Amino acid sequence: MSINKQAYSAIETIVGGKYISEDPAIMEGYRSGPGGYENGTGYERVMTTIPHAVVMPKNTEEVQKIIKICNRYNVPYVPYSTGFYGPRTHCHVENELIIDLKRYKDFEYDDKHFYFDVGSGAILAPLQQEALNKGAYTVIGGGGAQCSAICNLIGDGWSPLSHRIGLPHRRILGTELVLPDGELVKTGSLATSDDPFWGEGPGPDLRGILRGFTGLRGCMGIVTKMAIKTLPFQPEPLVPTGIAPNTALALPVKRVKWLNFRVPTKEAQIKAMFDIGQAEIAAALTKVPLFWRAIAKAEDKEEFWDIWLKETEESIANFFIVRVLLVGYTSEDDMIYQENVLNDIMTELGGVPMRTKPSDESWIKNADSAGMWLMTGSYVSVDYIIESLTQATVHGNTYAELKKKYTPPLMPDFGDPGWFQSFELGHQGYSEFLIYWDHREDTSGVDQFYVDTSKMNIKHRYYTSLIGPHQPLFLTGPNYGPNYHEWLLKLKNEFDPKWVSHPPVPLAHDDFVNKAPWMHAIRDWEFPEELPMPKW
Amino acid sequence: MSIKGELEKIVGKDNVSDAIADLNLYSQDLSLLPPGMANAVVWPANTEEVAQVVAYCNENTIPVVPVSSRVHTQGSTIPKQGGVVIDLKRMNNILEIDLSNRLVRFQAGVTWAQLTAALKEKGMRAIMPLLPRPNRSVLTDTLEREVTTNMVYDYGEPTQSLEIVWANGTIFRSGSASVNGFPESISRGANPSGPGLDFYRFMQGAQGTMGIVTWMSMKIESIPKIDKIFLAPVKDIDYAQEFLYRILPRRIGQECVLLNNVDLAGIMANKAEEFDELCAKLPPWTLALTISGVQRRPEEKIAYEEKFLKEVLHNEFNALPLSDKLPGFPGLGRKLLPMLRAPWPEDVKYWKNSLRGGCQDIFFIARPNKVSEYIEIMDMIAAKNGYPISDIGKYIQPIEHNRACQIEFSLFYSPDDEQEKAMVAKINREAAVALMNAGGFFSRPYGEIAPIVYDRAANYTMALRRVKNVFDPNNIMNPGNVCF
Amino acid sequence: MSVIDKKFGDRYDTPKTPVAFDVTDLNNFYYDMQHCIKCKGCYWVEHTYSPGMNFPVRCASNLWNDFDAYGAMGKMRIGLGVQDGKLEWTDKLVEILYACTLCGACDVGCKRNLDLEVELTLEALRIKAVKEGAGPMPAQKKIAKNIELKGNHFGNSEPRLKWLTKDIKVADKADVVYFVGCSSAYANPEIAQATAKIFNAAGTSFMLMKDEKCCGNTVYSVGMYDEAKKIAQENIAAVKATGAKTLVTSCAECYRMWKVDYPKLLDISTEELGFEVIHLIEFADKAVAEGKLKLTKPVDMRFTYHDACSVSRLCDPWKPYKGERGWMGMIYPGLLRRRGRHGLYKQSRNLLNAIPGAEFVELIRVRENSFCCGGGRGTKEAFPEFAQFAANHRMEEVKAVGAEVLVSACPWCKNNFAQSAKAGDENIKVMDIAEIILAAVEI
């Protein structure tokens, strides 16, 4: 069995023989796991497979033509820019086509008007350097500097820098979206001209179908081109130093500086976040999980565990760091002002400054997400949610409590409650909970924990990032909105009646729970006998 | 049973009417659009009543026209296909002011006057457009993306969670308020996004065509401890723009506006004679920039911002006389500064309607370095149609560190003069086309501009209609607006 | 008892399995192949050093062919497929494995954040391909034959010492033996001559091998393990027989073979070779620092420098490893991994910055982020189009920094770049570091 032959040769005519293949060795290179984000899980084993063909178009026009052919010949497809997001960005059904967008690396930068216009193949690290060259910056999402900028902006797009810069949704400007049936929609100012500089409208904003917090994983069409806002930074260069693995950006400390403070209690840590937000200072404001410091120090997993296993529940529970990035946006005097205000707050809270390197290993240019796999070999974030500081500062503890039930197979972390930080100068708070395991062990507990967190969030009335395609839609749907899933499915059926675009997303996790026997005990919500989607 | 009878069962006898006198109040507004009559008007007390009214109308394919403000200028609330006006003015509660998370949650009927007073009591403020009408719904203006005067907060967009009544009469909460049991939940509704889709985006700029938003949570800011206003007379608008390109990315200031003599005179004048004098004497443009010291060490913040401004002016823009006074107009700055932080006073006729009575605004988003070009186009079309250029109000609002701006041209006319009205309507249409052709982006087109824009944005419009078809298959939500 | 055992007893009792850095068995790298996270650190210039949208990539193979299979993240998955018997050896699969210079960018890139042995996996894959009759490429088999029959890469029948001119003083016995290498001997005599003259100018006595034979770089690189091991044993014996304490080479590939792959083949550490192995760069840097070599003659040019892979990412000394892998994938005992930290970056730049009268500008991708020339290890012979593509791409970078001359430290780089420069229109000169050093020495 393979991709329909007529479809294959029609697509080949569009891109040329060099950019399409169905060779088994090439297909194997597009396998999702077993390593990678959310890989080494039952979801990956049960739900993913290798493609039967891969095509690499170079622009929106080619993508559109390919999609129309797929619709005509009922060829399921999945859009793919770097493949980093794990199983959810890989084929879920047989005889599927991967549309690999890496060739679309177009790049134009209007630095006077603070945006770059890029294709799906452009990743964040080089774009950040282009921005820094012009005294601007953008967010390197927690997913990492290796992520496609477009994918990151329709699925993630936040980091500690969001304390100042805010929700990524607003950085999306004029965008080209190829709908699942091949129609092309241009949003924002691109709707009425060739200039992508403005993102809203016209009228009701169709950027609403791009995200829905953490994205639709490519089941609602393909974003091929996007203008992305940059934000003003400061003019001094950040100089790369060191030799791998010990590289970092040397910071111009009169304009850019990280500061770490140790505060006496969790309450002080939380109050620091609120107070710093109220004071309207800082470019980043975060606490990080203690084991990340161990990762940063360790060169390999043996060294990590040597450092980490010296900790205990008590040492974790009594360790409170507030990490602050100051940027003198206006001038050096701006930096001095912010530092004075910060010191005032820390004095009030009993915070003690700790020695901090005048460099940035992570966040400004290199979100070192790859380091997350160092400790155990497998990793996923079970939440990366923006809400208020009120939620963010307690959320992690609820996770940590639930996690005890599932450790092992999850890594022992002595109850570390994940990380939280301030976003939008304290108007929002962010919490993320990360789990790690060795996928050579029995991973059923990982799959169960994953869905159990969704139930936990529903029970405790937390907002969560893992909605939409990330968790069973029939579990989360009735509990958020309520019934947001009905609208999502209606819109999906409107734009993709054949479900050719990345089937069976957004019902993929429902499908997984049905297919995996070890998930049946946990499946205690109402779900239809037949999932409402065409069968592939 | 009649429509009125059915509605009475839902909202009570006193809160529904089909009397002509009542319906007339909703049949027209301050725009140039022709009047339209509804069949009934209801004044619901709460979201459940709104939902029941909408459910009934949907079952019977009766249009609904949601109204939240007490005054309207774009024609969006004129019933275009009859139906039921749902006036949310009784739903004017401020539900919570959360000082820790700096958010306010309030119903659709809450006005600028009401909200700013309530926030001020708590030492807080909302970031607002220029002199909003005091009896406009804050929720509506925010959803309609009215551009604000303060662009220093990178995160922009104050909207957070929404409560929505869909066309099928179901009640929904978007954003992080979607959690079950909100507001008795740990989630505080601070995130606008999700769940599953960004519903809030569909509601923005929608003029009530996608659903009825009954409450919103929104970001609020602290009232600064110290404020200073700087003013500069401007002849060369391009030079002023280069200055703004230089300083606004350095995150200087809070409010920043550029007003021509007509607009500024209109705002500042207490009476008609004063307007004429001011109009004649004011410089062609005035740049107003406020800087503020916020909660901690406010003097130090003022000091470093002032120092930076002085250095830039001295070294790079010494032809721009920015200072704490506008020469020839003593006290203008002191008067203007608090005005920038408050809605228009309730007991004074709105400045745009004081001049000749009627006002047609033409507003769009543009690149700041093209401002001159757009002004030229506007002047040319106005002149061509016999409208005196010297009477046009002009307002430039820098947005997002001046990477863009909103340009607003105001054409004043007498509402009793049919010829004048026709001329202004013609200029509106012609100018919109010409400005669009030159790259101006009409991100929220109303009235007669809407079909021009949605026609041009053909594929976008098609997709929008498909989305509308999902949320409102019977097209009962305020039909005849946007592109529906 | 380890810390883990002490703390947790049987709760975390993953059975230990043996593991060794032994490339003759691909199964030793099963864990590594299983744990590639597809972050493409193997493809991109390390993010901290990313220069922007121009030249952000350091994997020549995957830039030449965009399918994921051609990058290390694809090859790791393919390797698993091969080891699990899921993939058959086909021409395409062999092409994927061999259209690659094993430049080490992927290995170093991955090790920026993780501890997977990517380079060793790729070597082991080739060894498996050869063992199972699928590899190497026909052109590479020819090279192996040349070496077997004529003792050199080219199958050239001429005397190996024909490069030696009368004005060069060679000692019969010395502490230093100069290993010339096939390319300098036959294709780039100017490099051998310059190197020898540098020894003379520094007053360092040196020997030549009586019957120098190919180091076996291509033979090992394409996976012909047994043949390469034989060459290694013979060559080491030959050097020991000379009594030399130090072997100096001017070819980066020879350098890597002697310093890293010979010990690997013999399952010993670099230290245990019995003699020191250094590159001309190290020799000259030390000689200049000690005042023995004086760089005083002005050289009027604006030049840039290409960090050849084998004197950069690939030349950390070798240490064999045998142990066990257990809980959470940890290996016992632990080890300090080879991450390309010991590239000759400082030494080369000491020299280049000391060339009087010349202007030295760095390329955009330098040191461990360097972009391979595409020519080495038998790749050019098997995939001439790929080698040309890589060299052309690097030449664009040379033009971008405005250099007139490109200097490298490997004759394979020099020849591949020279071919590209000749075809181009900018008239860029290509030199070896030996030549530019000699140009600065008053003879």
JSON list of C-alpha atoms in Angstrom, two decimals, chain C residues 167-253:
[
{"chain": "C", "resi": 167, "resn": "ASP", "atom": "CA", "xyz": [67.20, 22.66, -0.04]},
{"chain": "C", "resi": 168, "resn": "ILE", "atom": "CA", "xyz": [65.44, 20.71, 2.69]},
{"chain": "C", "resi": 169, "resn": "LYS", "atom": "CA", "xyz": [67.57, 19.17, 5.44]},
{"chain": "C", "resi": 170, "resn": "VAL", "atom": "CA", "xyz": [66.35, 15.79, 6.64]},
{"chain": "C", "resi": 171, "resn": "ALA", "atom": "CA", "xyz": [68.01, 13.94, 9.50]},
{"chain": "C", "resi": 172, "resn": "ASP", "atom": "CA", "xyz": [68.67, 10.24, 9.58]},
{"chain": "C", "resi": 173, "resn": "LYS", "atom": "CA", "xyz": [67.69, 10.10, 13.21]},
{"chain": "C", "resi": 174, "resn": "ALA", "atom": "CA", "xyz": [65.68, 12.58, 15.24]},
{"chain": "C", "resi": 175, "resn": "ASP", "atom": "CA", "xyz": [63.04, 12.81, 17.94]},
{"chain": "C", "resi": 176, "resn": "VAL", "atom": "CA", "xyz": [60.57, 14.10, 15.41]},
{"chain": "C", "resi": 177, "resn": "VAL", "atom": "CA", "xyz": [59.25, 12.13, 12.47]},
{"chain": "C", "resi": 178, "resn": "TYR", "atom": "CA", "xyz": [57.28, 14.04, 9.84]},
{"chain": "C", "resi": 179, "resn": "PHE", "atom": "CA", "xyz": [54.41, 11.95, 8.53]},
{"chain": "C", "resi": 180, "resn": "VAL", "atom": "CA", "xyz": [53.73, 13.56, 5.16]},
{"chain": "C", "resi": 181, "resn": "GLY", "atom": "CA", "xyz": [50.55, 11.80, 4.07]},
{"chain": "C", "resi": 182, "resn": "CYS", "atom": "CA", "xyz": [49.42, 10.81, 0.58]},
{"chain": "C", "resi": 183, "resn": "SER", "atom": "CA", "xyz": [47.95, 14.14, -0.47]},
{"chain": "C", "resi": 184, "resn": "SER", "atom": "CA", "xyz": [50.94, 16.28, 0.49]},
{"chain": "C", "resi": 185, "resn": "ALA", "atom": "CA", "xyz": [53.28, 13.68, -1.00]},
{"chain": "C", "resi": 186, "resn": "TYR", "atom": "CA", "xyz": [51.56, 13.34, -4.36]},
{"chain": "C", "resi": 187, "resn": "ALA", "atom": "CA", "xyz": [49.03, 16.13, -4.90]},
{"chain": "C", "resi": 188, "resn": "ASN", "atom": "CA", "xyz": [50.24, 19.01, -2.74]},
{"chain": "C", "resi": 189, "resn": "PRO", "atom": "CA", "xyz": [54.03, 18.93, -2.62]},
{"chain": "C", "resi": 190, "resn": "GLU", "atom": "CA", "xyz": [53.97, 22.62, -1.70]},
{"chain": "C", "resi": 191, "resn": "ILE", "atom": "CA", "xyz": [52.50, 21.69, 1.67]},
{"chain": "C", "resi": 192, "resn": "ALA", "atom": "CA", "xyz": [55.14, 19.05, 2.40]},
{"chain": "C", "resi": 193, "resn": "GLN", "atom": "CA", "xyz": [57.91, 21.40, 1.29]},
{"chain": "C", "resi": 194, "resn": "ALA", "atom": "CA", "xyz": [56.60, 24.28, 3.39]},
{"chain": "C", "resi": 195, "resn": "THR", "atom": "CA", "xyz": [56.25, 22.05, 6.44]},
{"chain": "C", "resi": 196, "resn": "ALA", "atom": "CA", "xyz": [59.74, 20.66, 6.09]},
{"chain": "C", "resi": 197, "resn": "LYS", "atom": "CA", "xyz": [61.17, 24.16, 5.66]},
{"chain": "C", "resi": 198, "resn": "ILE", "atom": "CA", "xyz": [59.38, 25.26, 8.80]},
{"chain": "C", "resi": 199, "resn": "PHE", "atom": "CA", "xyz": [61.11, 22.50, 10.75]},
{"chain": "C", "resi": 200, "resn": "ASN", "atom": "CA", "xyz": [64.43, 23.63, 9.27]},
{"chain": "C", "resi": 201, "resn": "ALA", "atom": "CA", "xyz": [63.76, 27.29, 10.08]},
{"chain": "C", "resi": 202, "resn": "ALA", "atom": "CA", "xyz": [62.85, 26.38, 13.65]},
{"chain": "C", "resi": 203, "resn": "GLY", "atom": "CA", "xyz": [66.04, 24.42, 13.97]},
{"chain": "C", "resi": 204, "resn": "THR", "atom": "CA", "xyz": [64.13, 21.21, 14.64]},
{"chain": "C", "resi": 205, "resn": "SER", "atom": "CA", "xyz": [65.67, 18.07, 13.38]},
{"chain": "C", "resi": 206, "resn": "PHE", "atom": "CA", "xyz": [63.22, 15.68, 11.74]},
{"chain": "C", "resi": 207, "resn": "MET", "atom": "CA", "xyz": [63.12, 12.29, 10.05]},
{"chain": "C", "resi": 208, "resn": "LEU", "atom": "CA", "xyz": [60.98, 10.96, 7.27]},
{"chain": "C", "resi": 209, "resn": "MET", "atom": "CA", "xyz": [59.59, 7.44, 7.13]},
{"chain": "C", "resi": 210, "resn": "LYS", "atom": "CA", "xyz": [61.68, 5.16, 5.00]},
{"chain": "C", "resi": 211, "resn": "ASP", "atom": "CA", "xyz": [58.66, 3.65, 3.38]},
{"chain": "C", "resi": 212, "resn": "GLU", "atom": "CA", "xyz": [55.73, 5.83, 4.35]},
{"chain": "C", "resi": 213, "resn": "LYS", "atom": "CA", "xyz": [52.37, 4.29, 3.64]},
{"chain": "C", "resi": 214, "resn": "CYS", "atom": "CA", "xyz": [48.88, 5.76, 3.66]},
{"chain": "C", "resi": 215, "resn": "CYS", "atom": "CA", "xyz": [47.50, 6.33, 7.15]},
{"chain": "C", "resi": 216, "resn": "GLY", "atom": "CA", "xyz": [44.34, 4.50, 6.07]},
{"chain": "C", "resi": 217, "resn": "ASN", "atom": "CA", "xyz": [42.00, 7.43, 6.71]},
{"chain": "C", "resi": 218, "resn": "THR", "atom": "CA", "xyz": [39.56, 6.52, 3.94]},
{"chain": "C", "resi": 219, "resn": "VAL", "atom": "CA", "xyz": [39.75, 2.80, 4.70]},
{"chain": "C", "resi": 220, "resn": "TYR", "atom": "CA", "xyz": [38.70, 3.32, 8.31]},
{"chain": "C", "resi": 221, "resn": "SER", "atom": "CA", "xyz": [36.22, 6.07, 7.53]},
{"chain": "C", "resi": 222, "resn": "VAL", "atom": "CA", "xyz": [34.20, 3.98, 5.09]},
{"chain": "C", "resi": 223, "resn": "GLY", "atom": "CA", "xyz": [33.90, 1.13, 7.58]},
{"chain": "C", "resi": 224, "resn": "MET", "atom": "CA", "xyz": [36.60, -1.32, 6.42]},
{"chain": "C", "resi": 225, "resn": "TYR", "atom": "CA", "xyz": [37.53, -1.99, 10.01]},
{"chain": "C", "resi": 226, "resn": "ASP", "atom": "CA", "xyz": [39.73, -5.04, 9.67]},
{"chain": "C", "resi": 227, "resn": "GLU", "atom": "CA", "xyz": [41.76, -3.55, 6.83]},
{"chain": "C", "resi": 228, "resn": "ALA", "atom": "CA", "xyz": [42.15, -0.31, 8.75]},
{"chain": "C", "resi": 229, "resn": "LYS", "atom": "CA", "xyz": [43.29, -2.13, 11.86]},
{"chain": "C", "resi": 230, "resn": "LYS", "atom": "CA", "xyz": [45.99, -3.91, 9.88]},
{"chain": "C", "resi": 231, "resn": "ILE", "atom": "CA", "xyz": [47.21, -0.62, 8.45]},
{"chain": "C", "resi": 232, "resn": "ALA", "atom": "CA", "xyz": [47.23, 0.89, 11.93]},
{"chain": "C", "resi": 233, "resn": "GLN", "atom": "CA", "xyz": [49.26, -1.93, 13.41]},
{"chain": "C", "resi": 234, "resn": "GLU", "atom": "CA", "xyz": [51.80, -1.81, 10.60]},
{"chain": "C", "resi": 235, "resn": "ASN", "atom": "CA", "xyz": [52.16, 1.95, 10.66]},
{"chain": "C", "resi": 236, "resn": "ILE", "atom": "CA", "xyz": [52.51, 2.17, 14.42]},
{"chain": "C", "resi": 237, "resn": "ALA", "atom": "CA", "xyz": [55.18, -0.49, 14.32]},
{"chain": "C", "resi": 238, "resn": "ALA", "atom": "CA", "xyz": [56.96, 1.44, 11.59]},
{"chain": "C", "resi": 239, "resn": "VAL", "atom": "CA", "xyz": [56.99, 4.64, 13.64]},
{"chain": "C", "resi": 240, "resn": "LYS", "atom": "CA", "xyz": [58.15, 2.83, 16.75]},
{"chain": "C", "resi": 241, "resn": "ALA", "atom": "CA", "xyz": [60.92, 1.35, 14.72]},
{"chain": "C", "resi": 242, "resn": "THR", "atom": "CA", "xyz": [62.19, 4.84, 13.93]},
{"chain": "C", "resi": 243, "resn": "GLY", "atom": "CA", "xyz": [62.52, 5.61, 17.63]},
{"chain": "C", "resi": 244, "resn": "ALA", "atom": "CA", "xyz": [60.67, 8.88, 17.19]},
{"chain": "C", "resi": 245, "resn": "LYS", "atom": "CA", "xyz": [59.18, 10.50, 20.26]},
{"chain": "C", "resi": 246, "resn": "THR", "atom": "CA", "xyz": [56.86, 12.77, 18.29]},
{"chain": "C", "resi": 247, "resn": "LEU", "atom": "CA", "xyz": [55.01, 12.30, 15.04]},
{"chain": "C", "resi": 248, "resn": "VAL", "atom": "CA", "xyz": [54.12, 15.56, 13.28]},
{"chain": "C", "resi": 249, "resn": "THR", "atom": "CA", "xyz": [51.76, 15.73, 10.36]},
{"chain": "C", "resi": 250, "resn": "SER", "atom": "CA", "xyz": [50.59, 18.61, 8.20]},
{"chain": "C", "resi": 251, "resn": "CYS", "atom": "CA", "xyz": [47.41, 16.82, 7.14]},
{"chain": "C", "resi": 252, "resn": "ALA", "atom": "CA", "xyz": [44.41, 17.14, 9.44]},
{"chain": "C", "resi": 253, "resn": "GLU", "atom": "CA", "xyz": [43.00, 13.79, 8.37]}
]
